[in-house]
CSV table of C-alpha atoms in Angstrom, one decimal:
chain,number,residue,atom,x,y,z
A,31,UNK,CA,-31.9,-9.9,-10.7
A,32,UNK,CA,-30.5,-7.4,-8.4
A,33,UNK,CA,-31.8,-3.4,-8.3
A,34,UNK,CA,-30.3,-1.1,-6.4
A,35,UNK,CA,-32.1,-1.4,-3.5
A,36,UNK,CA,-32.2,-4.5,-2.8
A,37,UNK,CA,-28.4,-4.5,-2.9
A,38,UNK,CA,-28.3,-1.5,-1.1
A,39,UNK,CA,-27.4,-2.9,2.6
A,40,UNK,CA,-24.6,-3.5,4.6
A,41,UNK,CA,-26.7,-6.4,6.4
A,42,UNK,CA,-26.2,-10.0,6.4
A,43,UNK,CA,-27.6,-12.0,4.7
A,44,UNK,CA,-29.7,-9.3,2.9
A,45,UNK,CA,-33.6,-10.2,2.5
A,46,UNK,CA,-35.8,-9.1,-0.5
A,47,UNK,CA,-38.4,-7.4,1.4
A,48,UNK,CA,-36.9,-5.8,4.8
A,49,UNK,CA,-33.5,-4.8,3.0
A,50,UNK,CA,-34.4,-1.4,1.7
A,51,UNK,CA,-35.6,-0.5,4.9
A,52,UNK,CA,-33.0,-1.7,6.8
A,53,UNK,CA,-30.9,0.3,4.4
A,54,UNK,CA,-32.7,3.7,5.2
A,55,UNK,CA,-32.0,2.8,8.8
A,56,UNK,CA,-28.5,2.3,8.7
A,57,UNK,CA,-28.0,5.9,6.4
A,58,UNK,CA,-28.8,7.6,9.4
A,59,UNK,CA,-26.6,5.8,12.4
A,60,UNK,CA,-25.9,8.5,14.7
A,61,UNK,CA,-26.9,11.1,12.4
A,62,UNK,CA,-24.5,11.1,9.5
A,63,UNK,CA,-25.7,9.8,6.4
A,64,UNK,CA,-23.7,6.8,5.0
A,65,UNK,CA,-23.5,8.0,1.5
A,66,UNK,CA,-23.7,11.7,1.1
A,67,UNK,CA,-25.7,12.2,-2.4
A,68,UNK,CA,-27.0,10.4,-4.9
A,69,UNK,CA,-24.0,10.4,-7.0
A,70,UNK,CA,-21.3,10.1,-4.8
A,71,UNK,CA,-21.7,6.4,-5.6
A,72,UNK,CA,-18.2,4.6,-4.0
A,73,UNK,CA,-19.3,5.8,-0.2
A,74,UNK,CA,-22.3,4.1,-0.6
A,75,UNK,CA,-21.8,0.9,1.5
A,76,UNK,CA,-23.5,-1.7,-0.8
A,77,UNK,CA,-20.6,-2.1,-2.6
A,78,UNK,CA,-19.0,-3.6,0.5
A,79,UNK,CA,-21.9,-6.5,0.4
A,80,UNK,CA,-21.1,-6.4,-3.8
A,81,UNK,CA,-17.3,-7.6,-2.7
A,82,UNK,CA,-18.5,-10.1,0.1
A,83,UNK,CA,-21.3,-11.5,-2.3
A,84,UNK,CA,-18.4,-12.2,-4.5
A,85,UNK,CA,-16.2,-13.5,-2.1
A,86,UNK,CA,-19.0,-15.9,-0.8
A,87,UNK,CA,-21.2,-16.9,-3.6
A,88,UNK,CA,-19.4,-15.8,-6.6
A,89,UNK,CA,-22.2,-13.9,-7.4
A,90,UNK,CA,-21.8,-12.8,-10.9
A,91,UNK,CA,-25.0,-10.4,-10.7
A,92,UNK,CA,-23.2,-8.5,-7.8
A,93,UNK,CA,-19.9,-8.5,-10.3
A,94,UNK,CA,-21.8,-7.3,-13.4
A,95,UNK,CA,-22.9,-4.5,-11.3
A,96,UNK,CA,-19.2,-3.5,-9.8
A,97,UNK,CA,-18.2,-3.7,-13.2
A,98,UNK,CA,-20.5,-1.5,-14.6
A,99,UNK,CA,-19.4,1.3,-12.4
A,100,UNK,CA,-15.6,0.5,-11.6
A,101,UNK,CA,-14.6,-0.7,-15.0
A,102,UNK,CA,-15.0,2.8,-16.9
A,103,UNK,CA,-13.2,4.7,-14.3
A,104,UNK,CA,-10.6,2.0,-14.0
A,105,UNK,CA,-10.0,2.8,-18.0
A,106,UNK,CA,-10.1,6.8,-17.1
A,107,UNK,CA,-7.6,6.1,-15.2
A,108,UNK,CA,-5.6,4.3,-16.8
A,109,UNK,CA,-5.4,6.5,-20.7
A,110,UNK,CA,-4.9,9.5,-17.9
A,111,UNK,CA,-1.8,7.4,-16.8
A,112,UNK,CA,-0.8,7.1,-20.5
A,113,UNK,CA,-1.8,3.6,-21.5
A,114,UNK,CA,-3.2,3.3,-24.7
A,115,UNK,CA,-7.2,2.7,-24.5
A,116,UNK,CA,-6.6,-0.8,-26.1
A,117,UNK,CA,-4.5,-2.1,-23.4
A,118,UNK,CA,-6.3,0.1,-20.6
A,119,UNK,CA,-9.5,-2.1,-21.7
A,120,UNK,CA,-7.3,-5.0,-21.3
A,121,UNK,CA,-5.9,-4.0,-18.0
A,122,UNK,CA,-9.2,-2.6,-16.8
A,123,UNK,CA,-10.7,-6.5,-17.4
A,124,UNK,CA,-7.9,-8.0,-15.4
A,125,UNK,CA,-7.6,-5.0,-12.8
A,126,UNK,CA,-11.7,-6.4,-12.4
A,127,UNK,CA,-10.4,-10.0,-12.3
A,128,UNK,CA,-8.2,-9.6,-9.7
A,129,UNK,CA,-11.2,-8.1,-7.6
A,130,UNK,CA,-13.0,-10.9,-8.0
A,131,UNK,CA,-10.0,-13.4,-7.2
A,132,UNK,CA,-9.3,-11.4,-4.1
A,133,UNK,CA,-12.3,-10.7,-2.9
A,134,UNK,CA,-11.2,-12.3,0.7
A,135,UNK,CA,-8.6,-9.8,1.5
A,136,UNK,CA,-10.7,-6.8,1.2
A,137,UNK,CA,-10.8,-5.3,4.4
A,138,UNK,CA,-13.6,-3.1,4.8
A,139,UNK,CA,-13.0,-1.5,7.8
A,140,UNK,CA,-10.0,-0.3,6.7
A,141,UNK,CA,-11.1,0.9,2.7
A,142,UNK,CA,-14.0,1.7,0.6
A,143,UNK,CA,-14.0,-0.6,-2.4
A,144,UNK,CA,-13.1,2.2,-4.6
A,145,UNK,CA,-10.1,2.5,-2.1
A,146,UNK,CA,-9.4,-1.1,-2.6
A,147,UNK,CA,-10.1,-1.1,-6.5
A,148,UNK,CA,-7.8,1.9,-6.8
A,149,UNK,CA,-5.2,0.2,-5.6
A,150,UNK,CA,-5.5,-3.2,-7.6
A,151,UNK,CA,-5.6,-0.3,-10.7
A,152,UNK,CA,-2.3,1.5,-9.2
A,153,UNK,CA,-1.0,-2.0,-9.3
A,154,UNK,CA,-1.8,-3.0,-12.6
A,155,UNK,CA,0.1,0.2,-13.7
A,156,UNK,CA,3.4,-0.1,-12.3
A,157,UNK,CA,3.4,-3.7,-13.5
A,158,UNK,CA,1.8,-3.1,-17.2
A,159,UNK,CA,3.1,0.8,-17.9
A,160,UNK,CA,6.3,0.7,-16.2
A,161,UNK,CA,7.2,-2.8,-16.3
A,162,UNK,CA,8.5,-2.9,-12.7
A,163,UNK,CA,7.6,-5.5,-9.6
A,164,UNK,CA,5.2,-3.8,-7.1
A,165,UNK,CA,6.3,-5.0,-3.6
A,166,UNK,CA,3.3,-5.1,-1.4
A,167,UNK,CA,3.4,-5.3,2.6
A,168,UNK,CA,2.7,-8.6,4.0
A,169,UNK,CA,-0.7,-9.1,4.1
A,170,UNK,CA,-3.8,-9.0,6.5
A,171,UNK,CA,-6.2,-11.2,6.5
A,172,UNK,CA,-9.7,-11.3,8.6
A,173,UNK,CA,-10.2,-15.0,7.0
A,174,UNK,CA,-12.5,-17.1,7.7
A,175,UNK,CA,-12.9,-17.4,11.9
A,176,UNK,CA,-13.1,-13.4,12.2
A,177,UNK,CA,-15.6,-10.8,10.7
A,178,UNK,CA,-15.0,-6.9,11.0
A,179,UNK,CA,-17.4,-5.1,13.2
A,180,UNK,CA,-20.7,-3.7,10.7
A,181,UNK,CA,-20.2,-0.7,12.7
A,182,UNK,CA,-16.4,-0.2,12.3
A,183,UNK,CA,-17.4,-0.8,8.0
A,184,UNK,CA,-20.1,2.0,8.5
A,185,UNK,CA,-17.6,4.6,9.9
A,186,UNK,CA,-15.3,3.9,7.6
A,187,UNK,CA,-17.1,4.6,4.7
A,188,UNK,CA,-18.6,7.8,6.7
A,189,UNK,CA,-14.7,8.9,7.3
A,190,UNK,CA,-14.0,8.4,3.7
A,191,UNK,CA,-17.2,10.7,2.7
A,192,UNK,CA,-15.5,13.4,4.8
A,193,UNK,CA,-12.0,13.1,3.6
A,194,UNK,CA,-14.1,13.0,0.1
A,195,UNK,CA,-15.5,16.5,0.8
A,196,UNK,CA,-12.3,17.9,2.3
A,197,UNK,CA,-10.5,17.1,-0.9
A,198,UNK,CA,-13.5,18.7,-3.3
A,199,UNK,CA,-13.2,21.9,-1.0
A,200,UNK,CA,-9.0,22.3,-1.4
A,201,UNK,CA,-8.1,25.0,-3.8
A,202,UNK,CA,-8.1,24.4,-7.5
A,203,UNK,CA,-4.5,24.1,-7.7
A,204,UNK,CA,-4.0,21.9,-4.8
A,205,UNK,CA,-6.4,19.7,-6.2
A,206,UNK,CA,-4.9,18.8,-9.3
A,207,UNK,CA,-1.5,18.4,-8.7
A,208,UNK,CA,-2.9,15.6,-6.1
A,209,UNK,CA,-4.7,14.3,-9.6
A,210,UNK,CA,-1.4,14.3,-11.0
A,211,UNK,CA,0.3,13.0,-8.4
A,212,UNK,CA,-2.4,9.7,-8.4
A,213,UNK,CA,-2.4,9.6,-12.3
A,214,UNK,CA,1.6,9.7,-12.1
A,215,UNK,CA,2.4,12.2,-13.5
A,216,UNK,CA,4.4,13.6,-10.6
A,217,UNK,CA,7.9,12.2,-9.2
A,218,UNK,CA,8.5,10.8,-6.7
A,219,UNK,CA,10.4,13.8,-5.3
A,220,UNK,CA,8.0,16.7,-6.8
A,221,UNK,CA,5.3,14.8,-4.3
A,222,UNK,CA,7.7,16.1,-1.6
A,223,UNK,CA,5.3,19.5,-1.3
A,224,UNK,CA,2.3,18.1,-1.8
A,225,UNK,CA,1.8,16.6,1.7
A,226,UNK,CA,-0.5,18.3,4.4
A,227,UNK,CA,-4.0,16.6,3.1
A,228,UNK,CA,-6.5,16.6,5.3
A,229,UNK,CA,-6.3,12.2,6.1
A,230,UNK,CA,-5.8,12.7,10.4
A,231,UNK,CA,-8.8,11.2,11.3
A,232,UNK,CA,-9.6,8.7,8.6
A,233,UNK,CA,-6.0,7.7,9.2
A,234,UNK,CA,-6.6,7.3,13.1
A,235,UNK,CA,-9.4,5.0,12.2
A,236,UNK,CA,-7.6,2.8,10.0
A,237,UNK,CA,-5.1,2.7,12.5
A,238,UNK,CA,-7.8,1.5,15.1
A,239,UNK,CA,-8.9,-1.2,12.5
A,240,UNK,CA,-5.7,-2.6,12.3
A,241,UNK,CA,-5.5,-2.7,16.3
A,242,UNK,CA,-9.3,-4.5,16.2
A,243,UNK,CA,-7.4,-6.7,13.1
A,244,UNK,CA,-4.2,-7.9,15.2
A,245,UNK,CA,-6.2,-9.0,17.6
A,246,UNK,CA,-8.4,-11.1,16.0
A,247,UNK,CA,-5.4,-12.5,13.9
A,248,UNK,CA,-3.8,-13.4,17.5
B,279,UNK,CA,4.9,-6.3,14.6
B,280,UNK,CA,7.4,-4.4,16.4
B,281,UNK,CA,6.1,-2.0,19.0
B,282,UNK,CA,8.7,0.0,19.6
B,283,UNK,CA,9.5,1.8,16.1
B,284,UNK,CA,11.0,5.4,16.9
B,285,UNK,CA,11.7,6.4,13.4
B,286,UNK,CA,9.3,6.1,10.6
B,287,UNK,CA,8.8,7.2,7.3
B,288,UNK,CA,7.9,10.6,6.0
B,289,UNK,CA,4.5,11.6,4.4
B,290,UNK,CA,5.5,12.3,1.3
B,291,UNK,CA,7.2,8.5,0.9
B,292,UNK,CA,4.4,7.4,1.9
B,293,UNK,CA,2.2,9.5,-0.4
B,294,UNK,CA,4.3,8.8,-3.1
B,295,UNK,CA,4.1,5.1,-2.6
B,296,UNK,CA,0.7,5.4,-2.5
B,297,UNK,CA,0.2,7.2,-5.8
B,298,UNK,CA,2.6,4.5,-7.5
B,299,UNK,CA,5.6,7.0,-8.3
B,300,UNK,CA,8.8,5.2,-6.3
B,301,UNK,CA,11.1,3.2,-7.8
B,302,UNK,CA,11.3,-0.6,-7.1
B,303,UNK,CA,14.0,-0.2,-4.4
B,304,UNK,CA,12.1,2.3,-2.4
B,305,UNK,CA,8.9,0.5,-2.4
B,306,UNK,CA,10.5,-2.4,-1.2
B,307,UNK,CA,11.6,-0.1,1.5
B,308,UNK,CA,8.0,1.1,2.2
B,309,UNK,CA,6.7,-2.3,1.9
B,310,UNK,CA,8.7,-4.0,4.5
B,311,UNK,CA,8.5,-1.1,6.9
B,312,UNK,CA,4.9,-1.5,6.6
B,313,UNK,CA,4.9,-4.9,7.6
B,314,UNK,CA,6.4,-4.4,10.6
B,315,UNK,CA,4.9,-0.8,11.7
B,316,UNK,CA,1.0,-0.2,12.1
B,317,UNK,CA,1.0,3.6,12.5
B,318,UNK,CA,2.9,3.9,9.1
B,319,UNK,CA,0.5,1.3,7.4
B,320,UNK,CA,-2.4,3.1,8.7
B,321,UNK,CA,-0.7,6.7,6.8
B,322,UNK,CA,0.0,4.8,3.7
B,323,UNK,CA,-3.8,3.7,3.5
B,324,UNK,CA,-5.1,6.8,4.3
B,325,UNK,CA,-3.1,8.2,1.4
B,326,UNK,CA,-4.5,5.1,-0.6
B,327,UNK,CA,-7.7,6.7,-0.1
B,328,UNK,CA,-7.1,9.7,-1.2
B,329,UNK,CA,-6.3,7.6,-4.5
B,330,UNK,CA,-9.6,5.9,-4.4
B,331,UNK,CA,-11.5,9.2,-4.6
B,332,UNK,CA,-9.2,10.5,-7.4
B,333,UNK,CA,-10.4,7.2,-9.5
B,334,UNK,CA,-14.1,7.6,-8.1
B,335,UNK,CA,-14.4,11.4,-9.1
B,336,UNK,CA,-12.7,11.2,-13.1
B,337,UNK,CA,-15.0,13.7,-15.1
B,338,UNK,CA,-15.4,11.1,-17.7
B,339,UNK,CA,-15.5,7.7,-17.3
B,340,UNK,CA,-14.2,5.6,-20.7
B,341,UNK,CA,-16.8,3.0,-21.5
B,342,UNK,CA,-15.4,-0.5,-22.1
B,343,UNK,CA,-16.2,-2.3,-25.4
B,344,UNK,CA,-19.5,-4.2,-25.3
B,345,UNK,CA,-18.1,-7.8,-24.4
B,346,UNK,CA,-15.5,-6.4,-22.0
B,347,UNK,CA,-17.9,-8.1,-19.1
B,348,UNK,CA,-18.0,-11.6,-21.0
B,349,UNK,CA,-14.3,-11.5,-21.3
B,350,UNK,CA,-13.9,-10.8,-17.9
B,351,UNK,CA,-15.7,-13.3,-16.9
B,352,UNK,CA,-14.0,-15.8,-19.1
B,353,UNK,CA,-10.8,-14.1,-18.0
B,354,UNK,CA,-11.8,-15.0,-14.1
B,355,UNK,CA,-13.1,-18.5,-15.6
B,356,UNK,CA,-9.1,-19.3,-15.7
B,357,UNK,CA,-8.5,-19.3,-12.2
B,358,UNK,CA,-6.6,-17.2,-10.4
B,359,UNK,CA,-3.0,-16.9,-10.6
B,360,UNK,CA,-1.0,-19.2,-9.0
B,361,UNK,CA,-0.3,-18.2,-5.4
B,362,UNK,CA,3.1,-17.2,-4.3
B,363,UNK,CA,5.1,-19.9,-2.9
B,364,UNK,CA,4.4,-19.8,1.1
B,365,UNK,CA,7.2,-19.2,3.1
B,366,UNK,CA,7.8,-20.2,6.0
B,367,UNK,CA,7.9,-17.4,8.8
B,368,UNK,CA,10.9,-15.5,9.1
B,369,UNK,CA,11.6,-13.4,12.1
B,370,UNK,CA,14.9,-11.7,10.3
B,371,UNK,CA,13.4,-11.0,6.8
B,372,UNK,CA,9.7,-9.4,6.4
B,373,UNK,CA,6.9,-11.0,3.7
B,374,UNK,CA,8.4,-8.9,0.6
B,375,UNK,CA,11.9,-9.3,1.0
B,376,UNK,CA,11.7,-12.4,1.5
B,377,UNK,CA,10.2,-12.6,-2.0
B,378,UNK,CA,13.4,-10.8,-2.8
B,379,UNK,CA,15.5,-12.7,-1.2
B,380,UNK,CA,13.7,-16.1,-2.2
B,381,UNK,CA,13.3,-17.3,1.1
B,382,UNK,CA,14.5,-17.2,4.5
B,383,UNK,CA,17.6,-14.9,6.3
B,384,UNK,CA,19.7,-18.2,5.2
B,385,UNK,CA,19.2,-18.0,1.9
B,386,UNK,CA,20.8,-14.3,1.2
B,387,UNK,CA,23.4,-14.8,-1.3
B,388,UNK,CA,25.8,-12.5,0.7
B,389,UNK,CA,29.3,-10.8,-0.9
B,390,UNK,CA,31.9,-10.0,1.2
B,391,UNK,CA,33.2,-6.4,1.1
B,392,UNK,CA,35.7,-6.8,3.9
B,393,UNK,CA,36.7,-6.7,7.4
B,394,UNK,CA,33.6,-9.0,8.5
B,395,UNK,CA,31.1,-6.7,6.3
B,396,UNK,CA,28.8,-8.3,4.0
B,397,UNK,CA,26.1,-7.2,1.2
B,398,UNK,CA,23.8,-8.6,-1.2
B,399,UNK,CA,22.2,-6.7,-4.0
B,400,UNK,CA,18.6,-7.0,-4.4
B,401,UNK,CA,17.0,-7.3,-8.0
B,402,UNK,CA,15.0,-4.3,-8.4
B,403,UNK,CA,15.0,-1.8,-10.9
B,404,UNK,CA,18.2,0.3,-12.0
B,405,UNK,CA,16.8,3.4,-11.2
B,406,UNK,CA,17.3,2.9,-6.9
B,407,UNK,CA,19.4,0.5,-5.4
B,408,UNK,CA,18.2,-1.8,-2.8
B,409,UNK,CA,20.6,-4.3,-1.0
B,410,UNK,CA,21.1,-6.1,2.2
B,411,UNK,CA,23.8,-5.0,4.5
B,412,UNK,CA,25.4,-7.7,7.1
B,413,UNK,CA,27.7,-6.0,9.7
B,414,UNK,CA,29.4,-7.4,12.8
B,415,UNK,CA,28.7,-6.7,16.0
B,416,UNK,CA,30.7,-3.7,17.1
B,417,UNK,CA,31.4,-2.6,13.6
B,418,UNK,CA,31.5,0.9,11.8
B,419,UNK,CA,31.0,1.8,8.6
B,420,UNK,CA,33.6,4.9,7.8
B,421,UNK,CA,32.3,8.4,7.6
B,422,UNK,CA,30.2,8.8,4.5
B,423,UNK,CA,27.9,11.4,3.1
B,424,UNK,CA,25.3,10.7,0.0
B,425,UNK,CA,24.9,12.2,-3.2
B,426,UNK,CA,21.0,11.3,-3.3
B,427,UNK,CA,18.4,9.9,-0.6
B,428,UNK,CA,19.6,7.1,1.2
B,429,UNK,CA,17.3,5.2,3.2
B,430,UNK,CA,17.9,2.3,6.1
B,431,UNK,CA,16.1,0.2,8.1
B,432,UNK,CA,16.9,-2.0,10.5
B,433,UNK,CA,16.0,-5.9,10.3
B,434,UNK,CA,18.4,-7.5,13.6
B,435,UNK,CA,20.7,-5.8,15.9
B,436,UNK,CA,21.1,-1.7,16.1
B,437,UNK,CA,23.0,1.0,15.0
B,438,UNK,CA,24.1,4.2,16.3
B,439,UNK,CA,25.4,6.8,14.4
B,440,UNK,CA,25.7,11.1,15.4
B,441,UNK,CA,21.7,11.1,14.7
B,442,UNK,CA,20.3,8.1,16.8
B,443,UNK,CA,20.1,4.5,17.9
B,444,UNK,CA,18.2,2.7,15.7
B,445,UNK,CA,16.8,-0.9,16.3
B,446,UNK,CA,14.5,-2.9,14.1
B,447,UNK,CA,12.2,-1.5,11.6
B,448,UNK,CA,13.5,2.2,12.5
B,449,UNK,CA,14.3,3.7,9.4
B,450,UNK,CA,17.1,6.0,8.9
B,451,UNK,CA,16.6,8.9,6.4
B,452,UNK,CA,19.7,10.7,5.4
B,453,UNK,CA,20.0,13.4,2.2
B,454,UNK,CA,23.4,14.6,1.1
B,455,UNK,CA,23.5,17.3,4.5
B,456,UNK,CA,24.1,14.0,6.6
B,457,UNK,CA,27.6,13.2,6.9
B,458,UNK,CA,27.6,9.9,9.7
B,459,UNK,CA,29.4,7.1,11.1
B,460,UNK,CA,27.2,4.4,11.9
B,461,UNK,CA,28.2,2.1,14.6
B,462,UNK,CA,26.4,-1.6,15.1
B,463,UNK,CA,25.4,-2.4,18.6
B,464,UNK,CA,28.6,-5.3,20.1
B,465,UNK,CA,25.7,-7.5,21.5
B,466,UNK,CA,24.3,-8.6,17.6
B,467,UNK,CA,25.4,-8.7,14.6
B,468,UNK,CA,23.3,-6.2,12.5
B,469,UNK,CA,21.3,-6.5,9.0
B,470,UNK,CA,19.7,-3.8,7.5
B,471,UNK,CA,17.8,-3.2,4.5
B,472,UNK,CA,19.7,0.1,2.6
B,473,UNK,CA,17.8,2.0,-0.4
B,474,UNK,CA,19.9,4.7,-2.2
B,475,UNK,CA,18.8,6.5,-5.7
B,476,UNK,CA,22.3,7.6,-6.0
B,477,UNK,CA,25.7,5.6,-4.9
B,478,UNK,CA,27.6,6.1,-1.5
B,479,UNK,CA,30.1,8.3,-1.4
B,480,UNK,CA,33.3,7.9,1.4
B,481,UNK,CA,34.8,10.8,2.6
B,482,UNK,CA,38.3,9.5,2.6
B,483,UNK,CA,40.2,8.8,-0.4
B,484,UNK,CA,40.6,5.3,-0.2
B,485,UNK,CA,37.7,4.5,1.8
B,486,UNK,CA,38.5,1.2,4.8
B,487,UNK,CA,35.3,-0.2,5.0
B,488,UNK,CA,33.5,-1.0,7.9
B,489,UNK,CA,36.5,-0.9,10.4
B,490,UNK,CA,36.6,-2.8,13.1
B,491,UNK,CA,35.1,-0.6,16.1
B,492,UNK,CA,35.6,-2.6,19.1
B,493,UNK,CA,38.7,-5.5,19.1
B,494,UNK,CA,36.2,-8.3,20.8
């Protein structure tokens, strides 16, 4: 039912015939492409209209297709964590349940979904490999009254495809212990040297976000 | 949110929190600093990120078994899990310890440890420790040094101690080269939230807790 482009905008609500144009538009705002190639596939900003499909409409069509991609990274992930594949299928199914169940707290002006979906992963980990309680901060909310700015989602997802290509040009060595680190196979205390990535100005924006956030919530 | 946080958290908690490698205590500690401090939020998402492109860039992507979708969808066909219990607002206790806690600042099952000074454990895991510290206005806790990281955050009142004043949601940091003698503020009692991976230490033998500072 859906192809890629026709699920490929940002816009709402998205129309069969203009959207892939309107798509190609919005690549370009102020000259930096939204999604960098072809296969750097979480910067692309049509998953952020997969999530609020989902959160609207339970769109199952928009879930199959989230699944498709997330699901066998969210397995990678978790065997490279050191779950057995059984029960990081298992996980992986509830880690895309959960999506789907909180669709209304993503925030997209302040994560890519593979941000948020990394997270809900990380989650399901500390609860299912180590068996421990995950305390999360108290939580932010848009709800229903507010919407994020599309512009503030577009820049995000353009920081993130910068912070994306900063990481890929860090040294070899660099690079996988911060693997390790996000796999867990570091401590707590051997992360200690690992700090000094390359997050000032996605970080800045978030922080902006949650400024635009606060103020709405108020 | 407070506005006027002076002492925050370090990258490489927050990195570490992040990448999921605390133990329960200490992300408790991140957590609840995090609710009430934006500019450390902000850090810890930016970290999160870097977490979303380790997931997005794996080599080699596992596929799932051929009805993992149906499942899912059967799965999600359940409902979702039952919502927390919603609190009611606390202006002591942030969102996750009052989960801890299982409610509001007068439900803390506090134990008294003498002169006026109070503390309840938190259930976490054994690996950290995480409890609630109650101490009188004007009170000091005696010199002490720690064998591991010891982290703590403020919640009501202040303390001073030989590094700084710290009010709510600062965070005190202190490794095993800090040797101090926090002090509360006399005008509030103060709770804090106190994190350790190893136990306190006293520096005298038979260790007078928490003396009286001030006879008020």
């Amino acid at each position: 039912m859906f192809t890629e482009m026709n699920t490929a905008t940002i816009d709402e609500p998205p129309t069969e015939t203009v959207v892939s144009r309107s798509w190609r538009a919005k690549k370009h705002i102020k000259g930096k492409p939204v999604n960098g190639t072809k296969e750097s596939c979480d910067t692309r900003a049509e998953w952020v209209d997969h999530v609020k499909r989902i959160r609207d409409t339970q769109d199952q069509a928009a879930f199959a297709e989230l699944f498709q991609h997330f699901a066998p990274r969210i397995k990678a992930f978790l065997i490279r964590s050191g779950s057995d594949p059984a029960m990081a299928e298992e996980c992986a199914q509830e880690v895309m349940a959960t999506l789907w169940h909180k669709a209304r707290l993503f925030d997209p002006t302040r994560a890519t979904v593979a941000t948020w979906v990394f997270t809900i992963a990380r989650n399901k980990r500390i609860d299912v490999l180590r068996k421990q309680r995950r305390p999360e901060p108290e939580e932010l909310g848009w709800g229903p009254e507010a919407e994020p700015e599309q512009d503030d989602v577009i820049v995000l997802q353009q920081e993130t495809a910068q912070l994306r290509t900063a990481l890929s040009a860090l040294p070899d060595a660099q690079r996988q212990l911060i693997e390790k680190a996000y796999f867990g196979d570091l401590s707590h205390r051997e992360i200690a040297s690992q700090t000094g990535l390359p997050l000032g100005t996605i970080k800045s924006r978030i922080r902006l976000a949650l400024d635009r956030l606060r103020h709405a919530m108020n | 949110m407070s506005k006027t946080i002076k002492h925050h958290l370090t990258d490489d908690l927050l990195m570490a929190y992040a990448a999921g490698s605390l133990p329960e205590a200490f992300d408790l500690m991140v957590a609840t600093h995090l609710s009430l401090c934006d500019d450390c939020r902000a850090r810890a998402e930016s970290f999160d990120a870097v977490g979303g492109h380790v997931l997005e860039q794996q080599g080699q992507p596992v596929s799932m078994s051929d009805e993992s979708l149906a499942a899912t969808m059967a799965l999600i066909a359940q409902g979702a899990p039952t919502p927390k219990p919603a609190r009611p607002g606390c202006a002591v206790l942030p969102a996750p310890l009052q989960d801890y806690v299982g409610g509001s600042v007068a439900d803390i099952r506090w134990r008294s440890i003498g002169m006026g000074v109070k503390q309840a454990i938190l259930p976490t895991g054994k690996d950290a420790t995480a409890r609630l510290l109650f101490i009188p206005a004007g009170a000091a806790v005696p010199d002490h040094g720690h064998n591991g990281v010891e982290l703590t955050m403020v919640l009501q009142g202040a303390f001073s101690d030989e590094v700084d004043r710290f009010a709510r949601g600062d965070v005190e940091i202190a490794d095993e080269d800090l040797e101090h003698t926090p002090v509360a503020d006399i005008g509030e009692d103060c709770i804090c939230l106190a994190v350790t991976d190893a136990p306190l230490k006293f520096s005298k033998l038979v260790p007078r807790l928490f003396q009286p500072f001030l006879r008020i």
